[in-house]
Coordinates of C-alpha atoms in Angstrom, one line a residue:
Chain A
M1 CA -48.1 -8.3 8.4
D2 CA -48.6 -5.3 6.2
F3 CA -45.1 -4.2 6.8
L4 CA -43.5 -7.5 5.7
G5 CA -45.8 -7.6 2.7
Q6 CA -44.8 -4.1 1.6
L7 CA -41.2 -4.8 2.3
F8 CA -41.3 -8.0 0.3
N9 CA -42.9 -6.2 -2.6
A10 CA -40.2 -3.6 -2.6
L11 CA -37.4 -6.2 -2.2
P12 CA -36.5 -6.9 -5.8
G13 CA -36.0 -3.1 -6.4
S14 CA -33.9 -2.7 -3.3
V15 CA -31.7 -5.7 -4.1
S16 CA -31.2 -4.5 -7.6
Q17 CA -30.3 -1.0 -6.4
G18 CA -28.0 -2.7 -3.8
L19 CA -26.3 -4.7 -6.6
I20 CA -25.7 -1.6 -8.7
W21 CA -24.3 0.3 -5.7
G22 CA -22.3 -2.9 -5.0
I23 CA -20.2 -2.2 -8.2
M24 CA -19.6 1.3 -6.8
A25 CA -18.7 -0.1 -3.4
I26 CA -16.1 -2.5 -4.9
G27 CA -14.5 0.6 -6.4
V28 CA -14.4 2.3 -3.0
Y29 CA -12.9 -0.9 -1.6
I30 CA -10.0 -0.6 -4.0
T31 CA -9.0 2.9 -2.7
Y32 CA -10.2 2.6 0.9
R33 CA -9.0 -0.9 1.7
I34 CA -6.3 -1.8 -0.8
L35 CA -4.7 1.6 -1.4
D36 CA -5.5 2.9 2.1
V37 CA -6.8 6.2 0.7
A38 CA -10.2 7.8 1.2
D39 CA -11.0 9.1 -2.2
L40 CA -13.9 11.6 -2.4
T41 CA -13.7 11.8 -6.2
V42 CA -16.4 9.1 -6.3
D43 CA -19.3 11.5 -5.5
G44 CA -18.5 13.3 -8.8
S45 CA -17.4 10.3 -10.9
F46 CA -20.5 8.3 -10.1
A47 CA -22.6 11.1 -11.7
T48 CA -20.2 11.4 -14.5
G49 CA -20.8 7.7 -15.4
G50 CA -24.5 8.2 -15.3
V51 CA -24.5 11.4 -17.3
V52 CA -22.1 10.1 -20.0
A53 CA -24.1 6.8 -20.4
V54 CA -27.4 8.6 -20.8
V55 CA -26.1 11.2 -23.3
L56 CA -24.5 8.4 -25.4
I57 CA -27.6 6.1 -25.2
L58 CA -29.9 9.0 -26.3
D59 CA -27.5 9.6 -29.1
G60 CA -28.1 6.1 -30.3
W61 CA -24.8 4.4 -29.3
N62 CA -24.4 0.7 -28.6
L63 CA -25.4 0.2 -25.0
W64 CA -22.3 -1.8 -24.0
L65 CA -20.1 0.7 -25.8
A66 CA -21.8 3.5 -23.9
M67 CA -21.1 1.7 -20.6
F68 CA -17.4 1.3 -21.6
I69 CA -17.1 5.0 -22.4
A70 CA -18.7 5.8 -19.0
F71 CA -16.0 3.5 -17.5
I72 CA -13.3 5.4 -19.4
A73 CA -14.7 8.7 -18.1
G74 CA -14.4 7.4 -14.6
L75 CA -10.8 6.4 -15.3
I76 CA -10.0 10.0 -16.4
A77 CA -11.6 11.5 -13.3
G78 CA -9.4 9.2 -11.2
L79 CA -6.4 10.1 -13.3
V80 CA -7.0 13.8 -12.4
T81 CA -7.3 13.1 -8.7
G82 CA -4.2 10.8 -8.8
L83 CA -2.1 13.4 -10.5
L84 CA -3.3 16.2 -8.2
H85 CA -2.1 14.0 -5.4
T86 CA 1.2 12.5 -6.7
L87 CA 2.3 15.3 -9.1
M88 CA 1.2 18.3 -7.1
G89 CA 1.5 16.9 -3.6
I90 CA -2.1 17.6 -2.6
P91 CA -3.3 15.4 0.2
P92 CA -5.6 12.7 -1.3
I93 CA -8.8 13.7 0.4
L94 CA -8.4 17.3 -0.8
A95 CA -7.4 16.2 -4.2
G96 CA -10.6 14.1 -4.4
I97 CA -12.7 17.1 -3.2
L98 CA -11.2 19.3 -5.9
T99 CA -11.9 16.8 -8.7
Q100 CA -15.4 16.2 -7.3
L101 CA -16.2 19.9 -7.4
S102 CA -14.9 20.4 -10.9
L103 CA -16.8 17.3 -12.1
Y104 CA -20.0 19.0 -11.0
S105 CA -19.4 21.6 -13.7
I106 CA -18.2 19.0 -16.2
N107 CA -21.2 16.8 -15.6
L108 CA -23.5 19.8 -16.1
K109 CA -21.7 20.6 -19.4
I110 CA -22.0 17.0 -20.7
L111 CA -25.7 16.7 -19.8
G112 CA -26.5 20.3 -20.8
K113 CA -29.0 20.5 -17.9
A114 CA -29.5 19.3 -14.3
N115 CA -31.3 16.1 -15.2
Q116 CA -32.3 14.1 -18.3
S117 CA -34.7 11.2 -18.4
V118 CA -34.2 8.2 -20.5
N119 CA -37.5 6.3 -21.2
V120 CA -37.3 2.5 -21.3
N121 CA -40.3 2.5 -23.7
Q122 CA -38.6 4.6 -26.3
T123 CA -34.9 3.5 -25.8
D124 CA -33.2 0.2 -25.4
L125 CA -31.6 -0.1 -22.0
L126 CA -29.5 -2.7 -20.2
V127 CA -31.4 -2.4 -16.9
S128 CA -34.6 -0.8 -15.7
L129 CA -36.6 -0.7 -12.6
R130 CA -39.6 -1.7 -14.6
W131 CA -38.2 -5.2 -15.1
V132 CA -37.3 -6.1 -11.6
K133 CA -40.3 -8.5 -11.2
E134 CA -40.0 -10.1 -14.6
F135 CA -38.9 -13.7 -14.9
A136 CA -36.4 -13.0 -17.7
F137 CA -32.8 -12.6 -18.4
H138 CA -33.1 -8.8 -18.7
N139 CA -34.2 -8.6 -15.1
P140 CA -31.7 -6.3 -13.5
L141 CA -31.2 -8.7 -10.6
I142 CA -29.7 -11.1 -13.2
T143 CA -28.0 -8.6 -15.5
V144 CA -26.2 -6.8 -12.7
S145 CA -25.3 -10.0 -10.8
V146 CA -23.6 -11.3 -13.9
V147 CA -21.7 -8.1 -14.3
I148 CA -20.6 -8.2 -10.7
V149 CA -19.4 -11.8 -11.0
V150 CA -17.5 -10.9 -14.2
L151 CA -15.9 -7.8 -12.6
I152 CA -14.9 -9.7 -9.5
A153 CA -13.3 -12.4 -11.6
I154 CA -11.3 -9.8 -13.6
L155 CA -10.3 -8.0 -10.4
Y156 CA -9.3 -11.3 -8.8
W157 CA -7.1 -12.0 -11.7
F158 CA -5.7 -8.5 -11.9
F159 CA -4.7 -8.3 -8.3
S160 CA -2.8 -11.6 -8.6
T161 CA -0.6 -10.3 -11.5
E162 CA 2.7 -8.5 -10.9
M163 CA 1.0 -5.2 -11.5
G164 CA -1.8 -6.0 -9.1
C165 CA 0.6 -7.2 -6.4
A166 CA 2.6 -4.0 -6.8
L167 CA -0.6 -2.0 -6.3
R168 CA -1.4 -4.0 -3.1
A169 CA 2.1 -3.6 -1.8
T170 CA 1.9 0.2 -2.4
G171 CA -1.2 0.3 -0.2
A172 CA 0.4 -2.0 2.4
N173 CA 3.8 -0.4 2.9
L174 CA 5.2 2.6 0.9
N175 CA 8.8 2.3 2.1
M176 CA 9.0 -1.4 1.4
S177 CA 7.5 -0.9 -2.0
R178 CA 10.0 1.7 -3.1
A179 CA 12.9 -0.4 -1.6
Q180 CA 11.6 -3.2 -3.9
G181 CA 11.6 -0.9 -6.9
I182 CA 7.9 -0.3 -7.1
N183 CA 6.9 3.1 -8.5
T184 CA 4.4 4.0 -5.7
S185 CA 3.2 7.2 -7.4
F186 CA 2.2 5.3 -10.5
N187 CA 0.4 2.6 -8.5
K188 CA -1.5 5.2 -6.5
V189 CA -2.8 6.8 -9.7
L190 CA -3.6 3.4 -11.2
G191 CA -5.6 2.4 -8.1
I192 CA -7.5 5.6 -7.9
M193 CA -8.3 5.4 -11.7
L194 CA -9.5 1.8 -11.5
S195 CA -11.7 2.7 -8.5
N196 CA -13.3 5.6 -10.3
G197 CA -13.8 3.6 -13.4
L198 CA -15.9 1.1 -11.5
V199 CA -17.7 3.9 -9.7
A200 CA -18.6 5.5 -13.0
L201 CA -19.8 2.2 -14.4
A202 CA -22.1 1.8 -11.4
G203 CA -23.4 5.3 -12.1
A204 CA -24.1 4.3 -15.7
F205 CA -26.1 1.4 -14.6
L206 CA -28.1 3.4 -12.0
S207 CA -29.1 6.1 -14.5
Q208 CA -30.6 3.5 -16.7
F209 CA -32.2 1.6 -13.8
Q210 CA -33.9 4.7 -12.4
G211 CA -34.7 6.1 -15.9
F212 CA -32.8 9.4 -15.6
A213 CA -29.4 10.9 -15.0
D214 CA -29.1 13.7 -12.5
I215 CA -26.0 15.7 -11.8
K216 CA -26.6 15.2 -8.1
M217 CA -27.0 11.5 -8.3
G218 CA -23.6 10.9 -6.8
Q219 CA -24.1 13.1 -3.7
G220 CA -23.0 11.2 -0.6
A221 CA -21.9 8.2 -2.7
I222 CA -18.7 7.8 -0.7
V223 CA -20.7 7.3 2.5
I224 CA -22.9 4.6 0.8
G225 CA -19.8 2.9 -0.6
L226 CA -18.0 3.0 2.8
A227 CA -21.2 1.7 4.5
A228 CA -21.3 -1.2 2.1
V229 CA -17.6 -2.0 2.6
I230 CA -18.0 -1.8 6.4
I231 CA -21.2 -3.8 6.6
G232 CA -19.8 -6.5 4.3
E233 CA -16.6 -6.8 6.5
A234 CA -18.5 -6.8 9.8
I235 CA -20.9 -9.6 8.7
F236 CA -18.7 -11.7 6.4
G237 CA -15.1 -10.7 7.5
K238 CA -14.7 -13.8 9.7
I239 CA -15.7 -16.3 7.1
F240 CA -14.6 -14.7 3.8
K241 CA -10.8 -14.8 3.7
N242 CA -10.3 -15.2 0.0
F243 CA -9.9 -12.0 -2.0
A244 CA -12.7 -12.7 -4.5
L245 CA -15.0 -13.5 -1.5
K246 CA -14.0 -10.3 0.2
L247 CA -15.1 -8.3 -2.9
F248 CA -18.3 -10.4 -3.0
S249 CA -18.9 -9.5 0.7
V250 CA -18.7 -5.8 -0.3
A251 CA -21.5 -6.3 -2.9
L252 CA -23.5 -8.2 -0.3
G253 CA -22.9 -5.3 2.2
S254 CA -24.4 -2.9 -0.3
I255 CA -27.5 -5.1 -0.8
I256 CA -28.0 -5.3 3.0
Y257 CA -27.6 -1.6 3.2
Y258 CA -30.4 -1.0 0.7
I259 CA -32.7 -3.6 2.3
V260 CA -32.2 -1.9 5.7
V261 CA -32.9 1.5 4.1
Q262 CA -36.1 0.0 2.5
A263 CA -37.2 -1.5 5.8
V264 CA -36.7 1.8 7.6
I265 CA -38.7 3.7 5.0
T266 CA -41.4 1.1 5.0
L267 CA -41.6 1.5 8.8
G268 CA -42.5 5.1 8.2
F269 CA -39.1 6.7 8.9
D270 CA -38.8 10.2 7.5
A271 CA -36.9 9.7 4.2
N272 CA -35.4 13.1 4.5
L273 CA -33.4 11.9 7.5
L274 CA -31.9 8.9 5.6
R275 CA -28.6 10.5 4.9
L276 CA -28.2 11.5 8.5
L277 CA -28.9 7.9 9.5
S278 CA -26.4 6.6 6.9
A279 CA -23.7 9.0 8.1
A280 CA -24.3 8.1 11.7
I281 CA -24.1 4.3 11.0
V282 CA -20.8 4.7 9.1
A283 CA -19.4 6.9 11.8
V284 CA -20.1 4.3 14.5
F285 CA -18.8 1.5 12.4
L286 CA -15.6 3.4 11.7
A287 CA -15.2 4.1 15.4
I288 CA -15.6 0.5 16.6
P289 CA -12.1 -0.7 15.6
Y290 CA -10.6 2.4 17.2
W291 CA -12.6 1.8 20.4
K292 CA -11.6 -1.8 20.4
R293 CA -7.9 -0.9 20.2
Q294 CA -8.2 1.6 23.0
H295 CA -10.0 -0.9 25.2
K296 CA -7.2 -3.4 24.5
A297 CA -4.5 -0.9 25.3
K298 CA -6.2 0.0 28.6
H299 CA -6.5 -3.6 29.4
M300 CA -2.8 -4.2 28.8
I301 CA -1.7 -1.3 31.0
K302 CA -3.9 -2.6 33.8
A303 CA -2.6 -6.1 33.5
K304 CA 1.0 -4.9 33.6
G305 CA 0.3 -2.6 36.6
G306 CA -1.2 -5.5 38.4
K307 CA 1.9 -7.6 37.9
S308 CA 4.3 -5.0 39.2
H309 CA 2.3 -4.6 42.4
A310 CA 2.2 -8.3 43.1
Chain B
M1 CA 31.3 -1.2 -6.8
L2 CA 30.2 1.9 -4.9
E3 CA 31.6 5.4 -5.2
I4 CA 30.5 8.3 -3.1
K5 CA 32.0 11.6 -4.2
N6 CA 31.8 14.8 -2.1
V7 CA 28.2 14.2 -1.1
E8 CA 26.7 17.0 1.1
K9 CA 23.3 17.3 2.6
T10 CA 21.7 20.0 4.7
F11 CA 18.2 19.5 6.2
N12 CA 16.0 22.6 6.7
P13 CA 18.5 25.0 5.1
G14 CA 18.0 28.6 6.1
T15 CA 15.8 27.8 9.1
I16 CA 16.5 27.7 12.8
N17 CA 16.5 23.9 12.5
E18 CA 19.2 23.8 9.9
K19 CA 21.2 20.7 10.2
K20 CA 24.3 19.8 8.2
A21 CA 23.8 16.0 8.0
L22 CA 26.5 15.2 5.5
N23 CA 29.6 17.3 5.2
G24 CA 31.6 16.1 2.2
I25 CA 31.4 12.3 2.2
N26 CA 33.9 10.4 0.1
L27 CA 33.8 6.6 0.1
H28 CA 35.0 3.9 -2.3
L29 CA 33.9 0.3 -1.9
N30 CA 35.4 -2.6 -3.8
E31 CA 33.4 -5.5 -4.8
G32 CA 32.9 -7.8 -1.9
D33 CA 33.7 -5.2 0.7
F34 CA 31.8 -5.6 4.0
V35 CA 31.9 -2.3 5.8
T36 CA 30.6 -1.7 9.3
V37 CA 29.7 1.9 10.2
I38 CA 29.7 3.3 13.7
G39 CA 29.3 6.9 15.1
G40 CA 27.5 9.0 17.6
N41 CA 23.9 10.4 17.5
G42 CA 23.4 12.5 14.4
A43 CA 26.7 11.6 12.9
G44 CA 25.0 11.1 9.5
K45 CA 25.2 7.3 9.3
S46 CA 21.6 6.8 8.4
T47 CA 21.6 9.9 6.2
M48 CA 24.5 8.4 4.2
L49 CA 22.6 5.2 3.6
N50 CA 19.4 7.1 2.7
M51 CA 21.4 9.2 0.2
I52 CA 22.7 6.0 -1.4
A53 CA 19.2 4.6 -1.6
G54 CA 17.8 7.9 -2.9
V55 CA 15.3 8.6 -0.1
Y56 CA 16.1 12.3 -0.5
P57 CA 18.1 14.1 -3.1
V58 CA 21.7 15.2 -2.4
D59 CA 22.7 18.9 -2.3
C60 CA 25.8 18.2 -4.2
G61 CA 28.2 15.4 -5.1
N62 CA 27.7 12.1 -6.9
I63 CA 26.8 8.5 -6.1
I64 CA 28.0 5.9 -8.5
I65 CA 26.9 2.2 -8.3
D66 CA 28.8 -0.3 -10.4
G67 CA 29.8 2.5 -12.9
V68 CA 26.3 3.9 -13.2
D69 CA 25.8 7.5 -11.9
V70 CA 22.5 7.1 -9.9
T71 CA 22.6 10.6 -8.3
K72 CA 19.5 11.8 -10.2
L73 CA 17.5 8.5 -10.1
P74 CA 14.5 8.3 -7.9
E75 CA 14.4 5.8 -5.0
Y76 CA 12.4 3.1 -6.8
K77 CA 14.7 3.1 -9.8
R78 CA 17.8 2.8 -7.7
A79 CA 16.2 -0.2 -6.0
K80 CA 17.4 -2.3 -9.0
Y81 CA 20.9 -2.0 -7.6
L82 CA 20.3 -2.1 -3.9
G83 CA 19.1 -4.5 -1.2
R84 CA 17.9 -2.7 2.0
V85 CA 17.1 -3.8 5.5
F86 CA 15.8 -1.2 7.9
Q87 CA 16.0 -0.7 11.6
D88 CA 12.3 -1.0 12.2
P89 CA 11.2 -4.6 11.4
M90 CA 7.8 -3.2 10.2
T91 CA 9.4 -1.2 7.4
G92 CA 10.9 -3.9 5.3
T93 CA 7.9 -6.1 4.7
A94 CA 4.2 -5.7 3.9
A95 CA 2.3 -7.0 7.0
D96 CA -1.0 -7.5 5.1
M97 CA 0.6 -9.7 2.5
Q98 CA 1.7 -13.4 2.7
I99 CA 5.3 -14.5 3.2
E100 CA 5.5 -15.8 -0.4
E101 CA 3.9 -12.7 -1.8
N102 CA 6.5 -10.5 -0.1
L103 CA 9.3 -12.7 -1.5
A104 CA 7.7 -12.6 -5.0
L105 CA 7.6 -8.8 -4.9
A106 CA 11.3 -8.8 -4.0
A107 CA 12.1 -11.3 -6.8
R108 CA 10.7 -8.8 -9.3
R109 CA 12.9 -5.9 -8.1
G110 CA 14.3 -4.0 -11.1
K111 CA 12.0 -5.7 -13.6
P112 CA 8.9 -4.2 -15.2
R113 CA 5.8 -5.4 -13.4
L114 CA 3.2 -6.3 -16.0
L115 CA 0.3 -8.7 -16.2
R116 CA 2.3 -11.8 -15.7
P117 CA 1.4 -13.9 -12.6
G118 CA 2.5 -12.3 -9.3
I119 CA 3.9 -15.6 -8.2
T120 CA 4.3 -19.0 -9.9
A121 CA 4.3 -22.5 -8.6
K122 CA 8.0 -22.9 -9.4
E123 CA 8.8 -19.8 -7.2
R124 CA 6.8 -21.3 -4.3
K125 CA 9.1 -24.3 -4.3
E126 CA 12.2 -22.1 -4.5
Y127 CA 11.1 -19.9 -1.6
K128 CA 10.4 -22.9 0.5
E129 CA 14.0 -24.0 0.0
L130 CA 15.3 -20.5 0.7
L131 CA 13.3 -20.1 3.9
K132 CA 14.8 -23.4 5.2
I133 CA 18.2 -21.6 5.3
L134 CA 16.8 -19.2 7.9
D135 CA 15.9 -22.2 10.2
L136 CA 13.0 -20.3 11.6
G137 CA 10.2 -22.6 10.5
L138 CA 8.9 -20.1 8.0
E139 CA 9.1 -22.7 5.2
E140 CA 6.0 -24.3 6.6
R141 CA 4.1 -20.9 6.7
L142 CA 4.5 -19.6 3.1
T143 CA 0.9 -18.3 3.0
A144 CA 0.9 -16.8 6.5
K145 CA 0.5 -13.0 6.7
V146 CA 3.8 -11.4 7.5
G147 CA 2.1 -9.3 10.2
L148 CA 1.9 -12.5 12.3
L149 CA 5.7 -12.9 12.4
S150 CA 8.0 -11.7 15.2
G151 CA 10.4 -8.8 14.7
G152 CA 13.3 -11.2 14.3
Q153 CA 11.5 -13.3 11.8
R154 CA 10.5 -10.2 9.8
Q155 CA 14.1 -8.9 9.8
A156 CA 15.4 -12.3 8.6
L157 CA 12.7 -12.3 5.9
T158 CA 13.6 -8.8 4.9
L159 CA 17.2 -9.8 4.6
L160 CA 16.2 -12.7 2.3
M161 CA 14.1 -10.3 0.2
A162 CA 17.0 -7.8 0.0
T163 CA 19.3 -10.5 -1.3
L164 CA 16.9 -12.6 -3.4
K165 CA 18.0 -10.8 -6.5
K166 CA 21.7 -10.3 -5.9
P167 CA 22.1 -6.5 -5.2
K168 CA 25.1 -4.5 -6.2
V169 CA 25.2 -3.1 -2.7
L170 CA 23.4 -4.3 0.4
L171 CA 22.5 -1.6 2.9
L172 CA 21.8 -2.6 6.5
D173 CA 20.6 0.3 8.7
E174 CA 21.0 -1.0 12.3
H175 CA 18.9 -3.9 11.3
T176 CA 19.5 -5.8 14.6
A177 CA 18.9 -2.8 16.9
A178 CA 15.2 -3.4 17.6
L179 CA 15.7 -7.1 18.4
D180 CA 16.5 -8.8 21.7
P181 CA 20.2 -9.9 22.0
K182 CA 19.6 -13.5 21.2
T183 CA 17.5 -12.8 18.1
A184 CA 20.0 -10.0 17.1
K185 CA 22.8 -12.5 17.1
K186 CA 20.8 -15.0 15.0
V187 CA 19.9 -12.3 12.5
L188 CA 23.5 -11.2 12.4
D189 CA 24.7 -14.7 11.8
I190 CA 22.2 -15.1 8.9
T191 CA 23.5 -11.8 7.5
E192 CA 27.1 -13.0 7.6
E193 CA 26.2 -16.3 6.0
I194 CA 24.2 -14.7 3.1
V195 CA 26.8 -12.0 2.5
T196 CA 29.7 -14.4 2.4
K197 CA 27.9 -17.0 0.3
N198 CA 26.9 -14.4 -2.3
N199 CA 30.1 -12.2 -2.0
L200 CA 27.9 -9.1 -1.5
T201 CA 29.2 -5.6 -1.2
T202 CA 27.7 -4.5 2.1
I203 CA 27.4 -1.4 4.3
M204 CA 26.1 -2.2 7.8
I205 CA 25.4 0.5 10.4
T206 CA 25.5 -0.9 13.9
H207 CA 25.4 0.4 17.4
N208 CA 27.3 -2.6 18.7
M209 CA 31.0 -1.9 18.7
A210 CA 31.9 -5.5 19.2
D211 CA 29.8 -6.5 16.1
A212 CA 31.4 -3.6 14.2
I213 CA 34.8 -5.0 14.9
A214 CA 34.0 -8.7 14.5
V215 CA 32.0 -8.5 11.3
G216 CA 33.2 -7.5 7.9
N217 CA 36.6 -6.5 6.4
R218 CA 36.4 -2.8 6.9
L219 CA 35.2 -0.3 9.5
I220 CA 34.4 3.4 9.2
M221 CA 33.6 5.8 12.0
M222 CA 31.5 8.9 11.4
N223 CA 31.1 12.2 13.2
N224 CA 29.3 15.5 12.3
G225 CA 28.6 14.3 8.7
K226 CA 32.2 13.2 8.0
I227 CA 34.1 9.9 7.9
I228 CA 36.7 10.4 10.6
F229 CA 38.2 7.0 10.7
D230 CA 38.6 4.2 8.1
I231 CA 40.3 1.0 8.8
S232 CA 40.5 -2.4 7.1
G233 CA 42.2 -5.8 6.8
E234 CA 44.5 -7.1 9.5
E235 CA 44.5 -3.7 11.3
K236 CA 40.8 -3.9 11.8
K237 CA 41.0 -7.4 13.2
K238 CA 43.3 -6.3 15.9
L239 CA 41.0 -3.4 17.1
T240 CA 39.4 -3.3 20.5
T241 CA 36.5 -1.2 21.6
A242 CA 38.9 0.7 23.8
D243 CA 40.9 1.5 20.7
L244 CA 37.8 2.7 18.9
L245 CA 36.8 5.0 21.8
E246 CA 40.3 6.4 21.9
K247 CA 40.4 7.0 18.2
F248 CA 37.1 8.8 18.4
K249 CA 38.3 11.0 21.1
I250 CA 41.5 12.0 19.1
S251 CA 39.7 12.5 15.8
A252 CA 36.6 14.3 17.1
G253 CA 37.9 16.0 20.2
Q254 CA 35.1 14.7 22.3
E255 CA 33.7 11.6 23.9
L256 CA 31.6 9.3 21.7
S257 CA 28.0 9.5 22.6
N258 CA 25.3 7.3 21.3
D259 CA 22.1 6.4 23.2
R260 CA 22.1 2.9 22.0
M261 CA 25.9 2.3 21.8
L262 CA 26.9 -1.1 23.2
L263 CA 30.5 -1.3 24.3
S264 CA 30.7 -5.0 24.9

């Protein structure tokens, strides 16, 4: 039972990490599921959030204010991608890649070097890996859970407003939206901004949690975000119909992802191959609905053919 | 109410696929006019409607709705003046959203969408009453996703959405063409009922000649991007499909051809 013991020992850390990435995955949900756009900006904006937060915290700013500025930085990154797409007609995936690439330079400029540690002994932080087993309010499990609940409540409210409904309509049907007087370009930009704001906020939490910001910390973030969205839907899709619960299931999906990753590592899996594994899992999960549809279509043709012969 | 002046549109100009879709269209609609539009394949019927709606910019000419020159306005800004129903039942509604949410989106056409509630309890009651008019049982399914509805139900709902806020002009682009005959008749009946009740200025493209004659107070025929025939009032009521085919032959110098044209 050495395996279970080790896993159990690592669980609080994995769950905390899953919660933090859950904020990021909720951001991905907004673009990928609501707006129907795969936005790759997130790999860059995640690091932007982490970098901005660490620089401001080391400069002695109020922690929550630093988080807010990180969120704003994410909004701006999203604005750039949104404008590249709507104003310059660049396909959304390519627009995201362009922003992501340019953010690499910008993040490097903000941080001044490739990585920067922020020591919890010397600096006040909101969350830290050191506290995951403490029975206290500043335990990241509690802090980040509260943040997620507040964020979901705000998003739930926002998507029920006129503006939020227009954003959902834009993702659901562009022709219908324009016919109903909705400025679809504006809403696309708004959605991509909101998404990247949340992603940057997650990056800001993660850099504190792990005690450093690294300009590569967002690499592959989109895959982790998609994995969380897909796992959450696969497991809770049948029971969670309410919008707030759907967002909640995305956060749960992220936690499950990190527990699985921890289990795989504890089992002795080569950690260098983790990203390959993540990508493979996401690829298979993305393929399943497509395969299901094809199977259905084949089935229908067979059924029809059978009738005509009878 | 609607004034189209010398509108021209060429697609893919300067290429081998160049297509002159509209060739100097002039049309004046009075308030309450219900115009049916017929014509062969590629006559420019849908293009004319799309020009009014602002789907693509015009090459030249002007479009004036209720005294406002909308020629330069983007599609979403013109939506304030227009109600639209499309040929494809999938186009007019958001499948992933509830019936009441779709209606609430339509109710806010032409108004700024801010942080007020997307739908209120008072609206829900109103929508329930409105949906009863359709007599399709939708009033009991307010929170059902529109994707679960049949094509006919979706067209009826789209029609309701298009007219929820009284439009200056209602544009119907073969909105019954994708439906089976029985459902098509039902949707057309609902159309007439709503248009008459609200005295809406309407343009309806149809592939059904009998409908084109029976419905509305005016009929226009298009060919090669031009209006070749325009008839209204008593004269229109006396038309027969045979007359229309003959008129087309004389004006266009060719037989009327339309893949979907129904003569009866």
